[in-house]
Amino acid sequence: MVTEGSEYYFDPIGLFVEAGETVTFEIESGSHSATAYSEDTSSASVTRIPDGAAAFNSEILSEQGATYEHTFETTGTYDYFCLPHKTLGMVGRIVVGEPSGPAEGSMPPDGPVPESQTIVDQGSVSYSEFSG
């Protein structure tokens, strides 16, 4: 999770993992969160994680090097955002196993992310490679 000048982003912006894998979100700079688009989260008006999947929310982390871990158990596509920078387009996508669920076929409401199949094919899409 990065702040660079007036840019706020997740790097990578797209990531592929298998079910059961744990992803570690780390603050490189700035203050950020990793928060699932789930109506169970007060800051999300839509759900963009697979049915039955656990929503995640790191809350805001501010210390450089601070981490948050989440284990992805349910196959599908997860879109997520940064609480303080959502309106500035700080969003990301994780595909677990194979693309599916309510996030498929559209972009998150707050900014573009790589297409799910691109993430699966490449394994990871860095912010600098994504032209959204």
Tab-separated table of N, CA, C and O in Angstrom:
chain	number	residue	atom	x	y	z
A	1	MET	N	0.861	-1.154	0.000
A	1	MET	CA	0.000	0.000	0.000
A	1	MET	C	0.910	1.221	0.000
A	1	MET	O	1.776	1.345	0.859
A	2	VAL	N	0.692	2.091	-0.983
A	2	VAL	CA	1.675	3.131	-1.264
A	2	VAL	C	1.032	4.505	-1.426
A	2	VAL	O	-0.024	4.632	-2.044
A	3	THR	N	1.689	5.520	-0.873
A	3	THR	CA	1.428	6.919	-1.206
A	3	THR	C	2.686	7.433	-1.881
A	3	THR	O	3.790	7.300	-1.339
A	4	GLU	N	2.507	7.996	-3.083
A	4	GLU	CA	3.642	8.533	-3.833
A	4	GLU	C	3.193	9.844	-4.455
A	4	GLU	O	2.460	9.852	-5.436
A	5	GLY	N	3.603	10.962	-3.820
A	5	GLY	CA	3.123	12.259	-4.276
A	5	GLY	C	1.617	12.328	-4.101
A	5	GLY	O	1.099	12.137	-3.012
A	6	SER	N	0.889	12.548	-5.212
A	6	SER	CA	-0.568	12.601	-5.151
A	6	SER	C	-1.213	11.295	-5.619
A	6	SER	O	-2.400	11.254	-5.904
A	7	GLU	N	-0.405	10.216	-5.688
A	7	GLU	CA	-0.938	8.916	-6.080
A	7	GLU	C	-1.035	8.004	-4.865
A	7	GLU	O	-0.144	7.976	-4.011
A	8	TYR	N	-2.142	7.273	-4.819
A	8	TYR	CA	-2.415	6.332	-3.739
A	8	TYR	C	-2.791	5.022	-4.402
A	8	TYR	O	-3.749	4.975	-5.184
A	9	TYR	N	-2.049	3.936	-4.102
A	9	TYR	CA	-2.324	2.700	-4.834
A	9	TYR	C	-1.868	1.451	-4.085
A	9	TYR	O	-1.047	1.502	-3.183
A	10	PHE	N	-2.477	0.330	-4.534
A	10	PHE	CA	-2.044	-0.998	-4.110
A	10	PHE	C	-1.074	-1.514	-5.157
A	10	PHE	O	-1.303	-1.337	-6.354
A	11	ASP	N	0.003	-2.125	-4.718
A	11	ASP	CA	0.960	-2.710	-5.659
A	11	ASP	C	1.379	-4.080	-5.127
A	11	ASP	O	2.032	-4.139	-4.088
A	12	PRO	N	0.918	-5.140	-5.786
A	12	PRO	CA	0.256	-5.151	-7.080
A	12	PRO	C	-1.220	-4.730	-6.962
A	12	PRO	O	-1.829	-4.862	-5.905
A	13	ILE	N	-1.764	-4.256	-8.078
A	13	ILE	CA	-3.174	-3.873	-8.143
A	13	ILE	C	-4.037	-5.096	-8.449
A	13	ILE	O	-5.225	-5.119	-8.168
A	14	GLY	N	-3.424	-6.132	-9.003
A	14	GLY	CA	-4.110	-7.395	-9.276
A	14	GLY	C	-3.243	-8.557	-8.847
A	14	GLY	O	-2.037	-8.575	-9.115
A	15	LEU	N	-3.840	-9.539	-8.155
A	15	LEU	CA	-3.073	-10.667	-7.633
A	15	LEU	C	-3.893	-11.948	-7.747
A	15	LEU	O	-5.093	-11.942	-7.461
A	16	PHE	N	-3.239	-13.035	-8.147
A	16	PHE	CA	-3.853	-14.357	-8.204
A	16	PHE	C	-3.296	-15.214	-7.081
A	16	PHE	O	-2.078	-15.263	-6.872
A	17	VAL	N	-4.182	-15.896	-6.339
A	17	VAL	CA	-3.774	-16.845	-5.308
A	17	VAL	C	-4.692	-18.061	-5.384
A	17	VAL	O	-5.770	-18.000	-5.975
A	18	GLU	N	-4.266	-19.143	-4.763
A	18	GLU	CA	-5.111	-20.328	-4.663
A	18	GLU	C	-5.905	-20.260	-3.360
A	18	GLU	O	-5.483	-19.603	-2.394
A	19	ALA	N	-7.042	-20.938	-3.318
A	19	ALA	CA	-7.850	-20.988	-2.097
A	19	ALA	C	-7.002	-21.517	-0.942
A	19	ALA	O	-6.217	-22.448	-1.111
A	20	GLY	N	-7.143	-20.888	0.207
A	20	GLY	CA	-6.386	-21.273	1.389
A	20	GLY	C	-5.105	-20.490	1.589
A	20	GLY	O	-4.469	-20.600	2.642
A	21	GLU	N	-4.707	-19.695	0.573
A	21	GLU	CA	-3.484	-18.893	0.711
A	21	GLU	C	-3.757	-17.620	1.498
A	21	GLU	O	-4.850	-17.058	1.453
A	22	THR	N	-2.726	-17.165	2.198
A	22	THR	CA	-2.796	-15.937	2.978
A	22	THR	C	-2.068	-14.824	2.230
A	22	THR	O	-0.953	-15.021	1.760
A	23	VAL	N	-2.720	-13.674	2.137
A	23	VAL	CA	-2.123	-12.493	1.513
A	23	VAL	C	-1.758	-11.514	2.623
A	23	VAL	O	-2.555	-11.274	3.539
A	24	THR	N	-0.551	-10.960	2.542
A	24	THR	CA	-0.109	-9.951	3.495
A	24	THR	C	-0.105	-8.594	2.812
A	24	THR	O	0.566	-8.398	1.801
A	25	PHE	N	-0.870	-7.668	3.353
A	25	PHE	CA	-0.900	-6.282	2.895
A	25	PHE	C	0.083	-5.523	3.781
A	25	PHE	O	0.039	-5.651	5.004
A	26	GLU	N	0.970	-4.725	3.172
A	26	GLU	CA	1.993	-4.018	3.944
A	26	GLU	C	2.023	-2.546	3.563
A	26	GLU	O	1.972	-2.194	2.386
A	27	ILE	N	2.135	-1.693	4.579
A	27	ILE	CA	2.255	-0.250	4.347
A	27	ILE	C	3.678	0.056	3.899
A	27	ILE	O	4.636	-0.182	4.640
A	28	GLU	N	3.817	0.542	2.672
A	28	GLU	CA	5.117	1.023	2.206
A	28	GLU	C	5.270	2.491	2.583
A	28	GLU	O	6.332	2.934	2.997
A	29	SER	N	4.172	3.245	2.405
A	29	SER	CA	4.161	4.659	2.778
A	29	SER	C	2.716	5.121	2.882
A	29	SER	O	1.831	4.574	2.230
A	30	GLY	N	2.479	6.115	3.723
A	30	GLY	CA	1.139	6.664	3.885
A	30	GLY	C	0.336	5.921	4.934
A	30	GLY	O	0.851	5.111	5.697
A	31	SER	N	-0.964	6.213	4.958
A	31	SER	CA	-1.925	5.565	5.852
A	31	SER	C	-3.015	4.955	4.993
A	31	SER	O	-3.680	5.665	4.235
A	32	HIS	N	-3.208	3.660	5.102
A	32	HIS	CA	-4.120	2.955	4.203
A	32	HIS	C	-4.841	1.820	4.922
A	32	HIS	O	-4.463	1.416	6.010
A	33	SER	N	-5.841	1.282	4.228
A	33	SER	CA	-6.504	0.060	4.667
A	33	SER	C	-6.671	-0.847	3.464
A	33	SER	O	-6.582	-0.407	2.315
A	34	ALA	N	-6.939	-2.101	3.734
A	34	ALA	CA	-7.379	-3.062	2.721
A	34	ALA	C	-8.752	-3.519	3.193
A	34	ALA	O	-8.861	-4.219	4.203
A	35	THR	N	-9.799	-3.078	2.477
A	35	THR	CA	-11.170	-3.278	2.914
A	35	THR	C	-11.994	-3.867	1.780
A	35	THR	O	-12.075	-3.276	0.698
A	36	ALA	N	-12.607	-5.010	2.012
A	36	ALA	CA	-13.408	-5.673	0.991
A	36	ALA	C	-14.659	-4.870	0.670
A	36	ALA	O	-15.272	-4.275	1.562
A	37	TYR	N	-15.026	-4.879	-0.612
A	37	TYR	CA	-16.329	-4.349	-0.992
A	37	TYR	C	-17.383	-5.349	-0.516
A	37	TYR	O	-17.682	-6.328	-1.182
A	38	SER	N	-17.912	-5.105	0.658
A	38	SER	CA	-18.952	-5.953	1.224
A	38	SER	C	-19.938	-5.043	1.933
A	38	SER	O	-19.523	-4.161	2.702
A	39	GLU	N	-21.211	-5.253	1.678
A	39	GLU	CA	-22.216	-4.420	2.332
A	39	GLU	C	-22.185	-4.583	3.844
A	39	GLU	O	-22.779	-3.783	4.558
A	40	ASP	N	-21.463	-5.596	4.342
A	40	ASP	CA	-21.260	-5.758	5.777
A	40	ASP	C	-20.299	-4.700	6.323
A	40	ASP	O	-20.186	-4.520	7.522
A	41	THR	N	-19.575	-4.036	5.428
A	41	THR	CA	-18.638	-2.970	5.793
A	41	THR	C	-19.345	-1.642	5.580
A	41	THR	O	-19.874	-1.390	4.497
A	42	SER	N	-19.352	-0.792	6.574
A	42	SER	CA	-20.124	0.456	6.482
A	42	SER	C	-19.689	1.366	5.333
A	42	SER	O	-20.482	2.165	4.852
A	43	SER	N	-18.472	1.235	4.863
A	43	SER	CA	-17.972	2.115	3.803
A	43	SER	C	-18.242	1.594	2.396
A	43	SER	O	-17.882	2.246	1.425
A	44	ALA	N	-18.854	0.430	2.263
A	44	ALA	CA	-19.129	-0.147	0.942
A	44	ALA	C	-20.633	-0.202	0.709
A	44	ALA	O	-21.377	-0.698	1.555
A	45	SER	N	-21.062	0.298	-0.432
A	45	SER	CA	-22.489	0.280	-0.763
A	45	SER	C	-22.852	-0.920	-1.622
A	45	SER	O	-24.028	-1.148	-1.902
A	46	VAL	N	-21.845	-1.673	-2.070
A	46	VAL	CA	-22.057	-2.868	-2.892
A	46	VAL	C	-21.175	-3.995	-2.376
A	46	VAL	O	-20.183	-3.754	-1.697
A	47	THR	N	-21.559	-5.223	-2.722
A	47	THR	CA	-20.735	-6.383	-2.382
A	47	THR	C	-20.060	-6.879	-3.654
A	47	THR	O	-20.733	-7.138	-4.651
A	48	ARG	N	-18.728	-6.975	-3.622
A	48	ARG	CA	-17.948	-7.418	-4.776
A	48	ARG	C	-16.956	-8.492	-4.359
A	48	ARG	O	-15.805	-8.513	-4.769
A	49	ILE	N	-17.421	-9.386	-3.466
A	49	ILE	CA	-16.662	-10.570	-3.079
A	49	ILE	C	-17.587	-11.771	-3.286
A	49	ILE	O	-18.810	-11.608	-3.350
A	50	PRO	N	-17.040	-12.988	-3.397
A	50	PRO	CA	-17.875	-14.162	-3.653
A	50	PRO	C	-18.902	-14.415	-2.545
A	50	PRO	O	-18.663	-14.110	-1.372
A	51	ASP	N	-20.041	-14.996	-2.926
A	51	ASP	CA	-21.055	-15.394	-1.952
A	51	ASP	C	-20.433	-16.344	-0.936
A	51	ASP	O	-19.715	-17.270	-1.293
A	52	GLY	N	-20.688	-16.087	0.332
A	52	GLY	CA	-20.179	-16.948	1.393
A	52	GLY	C	-18.755	-16.647	1.823
A	52	GLY	O	-18.260	-17.240	2.772
A	53	ALA	N	-18.089	-15.725	1.130
A	53	ALA	CA	-16.706	-15.377	1.483
A	53	ALA	C	-16.680	-14.457	2.699
A	53	ALA	O	-17.591	-13.650	2.911
A	54	ALA	N	-15.631	-14.564	3.480
A	54	ALA	CA	-15.442	-13.682	4.625
A	54	ALA	C	-14.989	-12.308	4.148
A	54	ALA	O	-14.026	-12.198	3.386
A	55	ALA	N	-15.696	-11.276	4.594
A	55	ALA	CA	-15.265	-9.909	4.294
A	55	ALA	C	-14.021	-9.616	5.129
A	55	ALA	O	-13.818	-10.197	6.192
A	56	PHE	N	-13.175	-8.738	4.641
A	56	PHE	CA	-11.980	-8.368	5.396
A	56	PHE	C	-11.860	-6.859	5.474
A	56	PHE	O	-12.338	-6.135	4.602
A	57	ASN	N	-11.237	-6.377	6.541
A	57	ASN	CA	-11.032	-4.949	6.742
A	57	ASN	C	-9.871	-4.778	7.715
A	57	ASN	O	-9.986	-5.107	8.890
A	58	SER	N	-8.766	-4.262	7.209
A	58	SER	CA	-7.587	-4.072	8.054
A	58	SER	C	-7.735	-2.882	8.985
A	58	SER	O	-6.918	-2.709	9.883
A	59	GLU	N	-8.769	-2.041	8.737
A	59	GLU	CA	-8.844	-0.717	9.363
A	59	GLU	C	-7.619	0.069	8.883
A	59	GLU	O	-6.789	-0.448	8.139
A	60	ILE	N	-7.476	1.300	9.289
A	60	ILE	CA	-6.398	2.140	8.772
A	60	ILE	C	-5.091	1.833	9.500
A	60	ILE	O	-5.029	1.860	10.729
A	61	LEU	N	-4.071	1.518	8.701
A	61	LEU	CA	-2.718	1.274	9.207
A	61	LEU	C	-1.860	2.464	8.813
A	61	LEU	O	-1.911	2.910	7.662
A	62	SER	N	-1.057	2.973	9.728
A	62	SER	CA	-0.292	4.188	9.440
A	62	SER	C	1.215	4.028	9.543
A	62	SER	O	1.957	4.834	9.003
A	63	GLU	N	1.667	3.033	10.243
A	63	GLU	CA	3.099	2.887	10.468
A	63	GLU	C	3.756	2.164	9.293
A	63	GLU	O	3.293	1.104	8.868
A	64	GLN	N	4.833	2.744	8.753
A	64	GLN	CA	5.549	2.089	7.660
A	64	GLN	C	5.961	0.690	8.102
A	64	GLN	O	6.465	0.493	9.201
A	65	GLY	N	5.678	-0.298	7.249
A	65	GLY	CA	5.992	-1.685	7.565
A	65	GLY	C	4.875	-2.429	8.279
A	65	GLY	O	4.942	-3.647	8.432
A	66	ALA	N	3.831	-1.722	8.714
A	66	ALA	CA	2.697	-2.389	9.356
A	66	ALA	C	2.042	-3.336	8.359
A	66	ALA	O	1.986	-3.052	7.153
A	67	THR	N	1.547	-4.467	8.846
A	67	THR	CA	0.960	-5.461	7.949
A	67	THR	C	-0.416	-5.901	8.435
A	67	THR	O	-0.766	-5.760	9.611
A	68	TYR	N	-1.159	-6.443	7.496
A	68	TYR	CA	-2.450	-7.068	7.766
A	68	TYR	C	-2.512	-8.316	6.897
A	68	TYR	O	-2.159	-8.264	5.712
A	69	GLU	N	-2.929	-9.419	7.486
A	69	GLU	CA	-3.018	-10.670	6.734
A	69	GLU	C	-4.461	-11.138	6.648
A	69	GLU	O	-5.232	-10.981	7.606
A	70	HIS	N	-4.796	-11.719	5.494
A	70	HIS	CA	-6.118	-12.332	5.320
A	70	HIS	C	-5.946	-13.620	4.523
A	70	HIS	O	-5.249	-13.635	3.511
A	71	THR	N	-6.580	-14.674	4.990
A	71	THR	CA	-6.556	-15.947	4.282
A	71	THR	C	-7.827	-16.065	3.452
A	71	THR	O	-8.937	-15.909	3.971
A	72	PHE	N	-7.640	-16.298	2.162
A	72	PHE	CA	-8.739	-16.382	1.208
A	72	PHE	C	-9.144	-17.836	1.041
A	72	PHE	O	-8.435	-18.619	0.423
A	73	GLU	N	-10.284	-18.203	1.600
A	73	GLU	CA	-10.754	-19.586	1.590
A	73	GLU	C	-11.717	-19.873	0.439
A	73	GLU	O	-11.802	-21.010	-0.020
A	74	THR	N	-12.456	-18.869	-0.010
A	74	THR	CA	-13.515	-19.066	-0.995
A	74	THR	C	-13.039	-18.657	-2.387
A	74	THR	O	-12.522	-17.552	-2.574
A	75	THR	N	-13.225	-19.541	-3.353
A	75	THR	CA	-12.846	-19.269	-4.741
A	75	THR	C	-13.679	-18.128	-5.307
A	75	THR	O	-14.870	-18.027	-5.028
A	76	GLY	N	-13.034	-17.277	-6.103
A	76	GLY	CA	-13.750	-16.198	-6.783
A	76	GLY	C	-12.945	-14.921	-6.844
A	76	GLY	O	-11.747	-14.895	-6.542
A	77	THR	N	-13.617	-13.848	-7.247
A	77	THR	CA	-12.994	-12.541	-7.454
A	77	THR	C	-13.358	-11.610	-6.309
A	77	THR	O	-14.535	-11.483	-5.955
A	78	TYR	N	-12.338	-10.967	-5.747
A	78	TYR	CA	-12.505	-10.050	-4.622
A	78	TYR	C	-12.024	-8.665	-5.036
A	78	TYR	O	-10.860	-8.496	-5.403
A	79	ASP	N	-12.892	-7.681	-4.962
A	79	ASP	CA	-12.479	-6.300	-5.139
A	79	ASP	C	-12.405	-5.656	-3.766
A	79	ASP	O	-13.212	-5.953	-2.872
A	80	TYR	N	-11.443	-4.770	-3.578
A	80	TYR	CA	-11.239	-4.130	-2.282
A	80	TYR	C	-10.751	-2.711	-2.485
A	80	TYR	O	-10.387	-2.306	-3.593
A	81	PHE	N	-10.759	-1.926	-1.404
A	81	PHE	CA	-10.412	-0.509	-1.486
A	81	PHE	C	-9.707	-0.069	-0.214
A	81	PHE	O	-9.673	-0.786	0.778
A	82	CYS	N	-9.186	1.146	-0.265
A	82	CYS	CA	-8.566	1.802	0.885
A	82	CYS	C	-9.586	2.774	1.469
A	82	CYS	O	-10.110	3.630	0.744
A	83	LEU	N	-9.887	2.636	2.765
A	83	LEU	CA	-10.888	3.502	3.398
A	83	LEU	C	-10.636	4.994	3.149
A	83	LEU	O	-11.525	5.686	2.659
A	84	PRO	N	-9.457	5.536	3.459
A	84	PRO	CA	-9.300	6.978	3.273
A	84	PRO	C	-9.090	7.424	1.827
A	84	PRO	O	-9.218	8.610	1.533
A	85	HIS	N	-8.790	6.503	0.920
A	85	HIS	CA	-8.464	6.910	-0.458
A	85	HIS	C	-9.366	6.273	-1.517
A	85	HIS	O	-9.055	6.306	-2.700
A	86	LYS	N	-10.484	5.714	-1.101
A	86	LYS	CA	-11.416	5.074	-2.031
A	86	LYS	C	-11.879	6.060	-3.107
A	86	LYS	O	-11.907	5.732	-4.287
A	87	THR	N	-12.225	7.289	-2.691
A	87	THR	CA	-12.728	8.272	-3.656
A	87	THR	C	-11.632	8.752	-4.611
A	87	THR	O	-11.935	9.371	-5.624
A	88	LEU	N	-10.377	8.437	-4.299
A	88	LEU	CA	-9.262	8.784	-5.186
A	88	LEU	C	-8.869	7.601	-6.072
A	88	LEU	O	-7.853	7.640	-6.755
A	89	GLY	N	-9.678	6.545	-6.043
A	89	GLY	CA	-9.460	5.405	-6.926
A	89	GLY	C	-8.506	4.351	-6.408
A	89	GLY	O	-8.014	3.539	-7.185
A	90	MET	N	-8.239	4.320	-5.095
A	90	MET	CA	-7.329	3.309	-4.560
A	90	MET	C	-8.105	2.010	-4.346
A	90	MET	O	-8.723	1.787	-3.299
A	91	VAL	N	-8.089	1.179	-5.393
A	91	VAL	CA	-8.808	-0.092	-5.397
A	91	VAL	C	-7.880	-1.190	-5.905
A	91	VAL	O	-6.866	-0.911	-6.544
A	92	GLY	N	-8.240	-2.442	-5.617
A	92	GLY	CA	-7.452	-3.575	-6.086
A	92	GLY	C	-8.346	-4.782	-6.287
A	92	GLY	O	-9.518	-4.780	-5.901
A	93	ARG	N	-7.790	-5.828	-6.910
A	93	ARG	CA	-8.538	-7.059	-7.180
A	93	ARG	C	-7.656	-8.263	-6.903
A	93	ARG	O	-6.486	-8.297	-7.301
A	94	ILE	N	-8.240	-9.248	-6.233
A	94	ILE	CA	-7.585	-10.533	-6.000
A	94	ILE	C	-8.488	-11.613	-6.577
A	94	ILE	O	-9.701	-11.619	-6.313
A	95	VAL	N	-7.903	-12.494	-7.379
A	95	VAL	CA	-8.636	-13.643	-7.906
A	95	VAL	C	-8.131	-14.874	-7.168
A	95	VAL	O	-6.933	-15.154	-7.160
A	96	VAL	N	-9.064	-15.602	-6.559
A	96	VAL	CA	-8.745	-16.802	-5.805
A	96	VAL	C	-9.221	-18.008	-6.613
A	96	VAL	O	-10.416	-18.180	-6.833
A	97	GLY	N	-8.270	-18.797	-7.101
A	97	GLY	CA	-8.594	-20.011	-7.861
A	97	GLY	C	-9.041	-19.734	-9.274
A	97	GLY	O	-8.333	-20.017	-10.218
A	98	GLU	N	-10.233	-19.169	-9.422
A	98	GLU	CA	-10.757	-18.829	-10.742
A	98	GLU	C	-11.740	-17.675	-10.612
A	98	GLU	O	-12.367	-17.507	-9.566
A	99	PRO	N	-11.874	-16.861	-11.665
A	99	PRO	CA	-12.781	-15.720	-11.604
A	99	PRO	C	-14.238	-16.162	-11.447
A	99	PRO	O	-14.688	-17.069	-12.130
A	100	SER	N	-14.945	-15.517	-10.534
A	100	SER	CA	-16.381	-15.741	-10.368
A	100	SER	C	-16.910	-14.782	-9.320
A	100	SER	O	-16.145	-14.139	-8.605
A	101	GLY	N	-18.231	-14.695	-9.243
A	101	GLY	CA	-18.865	-13.891	-8.210
A	101	GLY	C	-19.338	-12.545	-8.706
A	101	GLY	O	-19.238	-12.223	-9.893
A	102	PRO	N	-19.861	-11.727	-7.797
A	102	PRO	CA	-20.475	-10.456	-8.175
A	102	PRO	C	-19.516	-9.416	-8.752
A	102	PRO	O	-19.968	-8.465	-9.381
A	103	ALA	N	-18.216	-9.589	-8.591
A	103	ALA	CA	-17.263	-8.619	-9.149
A	103	ALA	C	-16.978	-8.875	-10.632
A	103	ALA	O	-16.422	-8.015	-11.312
A	104	GLU	N	-17.359	-10.047	-11.120
A	104	GLU	CA	-17.042	-10.391	-12.507
A	104	GLU	C	-17.894	-9.607	-13.497
A	104	GLU	O	-19.077	-9.401	-13.285
A	105	GLY	N	-17.249	-9.179	-14.575
A	105	GLY	CA	-17.957	-8.512	-15.661
A	105	GLY	C	-18.128	-7.021	-15.492
A	105	GLY	O	-18.743	-6.372	-16.332
A	106	SER	N	-17.595	-6.462	-14.427
A	106	SER	CA	-17.696	-5.019	-14.218
A	106	SER	C	-16.529	-4.548	-13.354
A	106	SER	O	-15.799	-5.350	-12.786
A	107	MET	N	-16.386	-3.237	-13.277
A	107	MET	CA	-15.329	-2.636	-12.471
A	107	MET	C	-15.905	-2.154	-11.139
A	107	MET	O	-17.090	-1.852	-11.039
A	108	PRO	N	-15.063	-2.044	-10.111
A	108	PRO	CA	-15.526	-1.477	-8.840
A	108	PRO	C	-16.041	-0.048	-9.065
A	108	PRO	O	-15.609	0.621	-10.006
A	109	PRO	N	-16.935	0.433	-8.211
A	109	PRO	CA	-17.503	1.766	-8.409
A	109	PRO	C	-16.510	2.911	-8.237
A	109	PRO	O	-16.782	4.031	-8.675
A	110	ASP	N	-15.344	2.655	-7.651
A	110	ASP	CA	-14.423	3.749	-7.327
A	110	ASP	C	-13.166	3.810	-8.180
A	110	ASP	O	-12.315	4.670	-7.946
A	111	GLY	N	-13.028	2.920	-9.165
A	111	GLY	CA	-11.849	2.967	-10.019
A	111	GLY	C	-11.641	1.656	-10.733
A	111	GLY	O	-12.206	0.637	-10.346
A	112	PRO	N	-10.816	1.669	-11.768
A	112	PRO	CA	-10.577	0.447	-12.546
A	112	PRO	C	-9.540	-0.464	-11.905
A	112	PRO	O	-8.674	-0.019	-11.154
A	113	VAL	N	-9.663	-1.745	-12.229
A	113	VAL	CA	-8.703	-2.775	-11.828
A	113	VAL	C	-8.455	-3.648	-13.051
A	113	VAL	O	-9.228	-3.613	-14.008
A	114	PRO	N	-7.407	-4.448	-13.054
A	114	PRO	CA	-7.177	-5.348	-14.193
A	114	PRO	C	-8.314	-6.370	-14.329
A	114	PRO	O	-8.945	-6.752	-13.342
A	115	GLU	N	-8.567	-6.791	-15.563
A	115	GLU	CA	-9.538	-7.851	-15.798
A	115	GLU	C	-9.062	-9.118	-15.087
A	115	GLU	O	-7.866	-9.410	-15.021
A	116	SER	N	-10.006	-9.897	-14.583
A	116	SER	CA	-9.667	-11.090	-13.806
A	116	SER	C	-8.821	-12.087	-14.587
A	116	SER	O	-7.872	-12.654	-14.050
A	117	GLN	N	-9.150	-12.310	-15.859
A	117	GLN	CA	-8.392	-13.296	-16.631
A	117	GLN	C	-6.946	-12.839	-16.829
A	117	GLN	O	-6.029	-13.663	-16.824
A	118	THR	N	-6.720	-11.543	-16.969
A	118	THR	CA	-5.356	-11.011	-17.063
A	118	THR	C	-4.589	-11.322	-15.779
A	118	THR	O	-3.414	-11.718	-15.822
A	119	ILE	N	-5.247	-11.151	-14.640
A	119	ILE	CA	-4.611	-11.449	-13.354
A	119	ILE	C	-4.257	-12.930	-13.281
A	119	ILE	O	-3.150	-13.297	-12.879
A	120	VAL	N	-5.197	-13.800	-13.679
A	120	VAL	CA	-4.939	-15.249	-13.651
A	120	VAL	C	-3.772	-15.588	-14.566
A	120	VAL	O	-2.857	-16.322	-14.189
A	121	ASP	N	-3.778	-15.039	-15.781
A	121	ASP	CA	-2.729	-15.345	-16.761
A	121	ASP	C	-1.353	-14.875	-16.302
A	121	ASP	O	-0.351	-15.557	-16.511
A	122	GLN	N	-1.290	-13.692	-15.671
A	122	GLN	CA	0.001	-13.115	-15.285
A	122	GLN	C	0.407	-13.456	-13.853
A	122	GLN	O	1.571	-13.311	-13.496
A	123	GLY	N	-0.558	-13.826	-13.019
A	123	GLY	CA	-0.268	-14.119	-11.619
A	123	GLY	C	-0.264	-12.882	-10.748
A	123	GLY	O	-0.638	-12.924	-9.591
A	124	SER	N	0.165	-11.782	-11.317
A	124	SER	CA	0.243	-10.519	-10.595
A	124	SER	C	0.324	-9.393	-11.622
A	124	SER	O	0.993	-9.539	-12.644
A	125	VAL	N	-0.365	-8.298	-11.355
A	125	VAL	CA	-0.298	-7.123	-12.223
A	125	VAL	C	0.154	-5.948	-11.364
A	125	VAL	O	-0.552	-5.551	-10.426
A	126	SER	N	1.326	-5.420	-11.654
A	126	SER	CA	1.833	-4.296	-10.865
A	126	SER	C	1.091	-3.011	-11.236
A	126	SER	O	0.554	-2.882	-12.327
A	127	TYR	N	1.070	-2.093	-10.301
A	127	TYR	CA	0.415	-0.806	-10.540
A	127	TYR	C	1.028	-0.104	-11.737
A	127	TYR	O	0.324	0.454	-12.562
A	128	SER	N	2.357	-0.161	-11.867
A	128	SER	CA	3.028	0.548	-12.961
A	128	SER	C	2.737	-0.068	-14.326
A	128	SER	O	2.822	0.608	-15.345
A	129	GLU	N	2.372	-1.359	-14.364
A	129	GLU	CA	2.036	-2.016	-15.630
A	129	GLU	C	0.586	-1.811	-16.041
A	129	GLU	O	0.228	-2.024	-17.186
A	130	PHE	N	-0.267	-1.440	-15.084
A	130	PHE	CA	-1.692	-1.324	-15.348
A	130	PHE	C	-2.015	0.067	-15.869
A	130	PHE	O	-1.637	1.063	-15.293
A	131	SER	N	-2.724	0.109	-16.993
A	131	SER	CA	-3.031	1.406	-17.600
A	131	SER	C	-4.470	1.826	-17.386
A	131	SER	O	-4.859	2.890	-17.836
A	132	GLY	N	-5.273	0.983	-16.698
A	132	GLY	CA	-6.659	1.233	-16.332
A	132	GLY	C	-7.285	2.338	-17.024
A	132	GLY	O	-8.288	2.870	-16.918
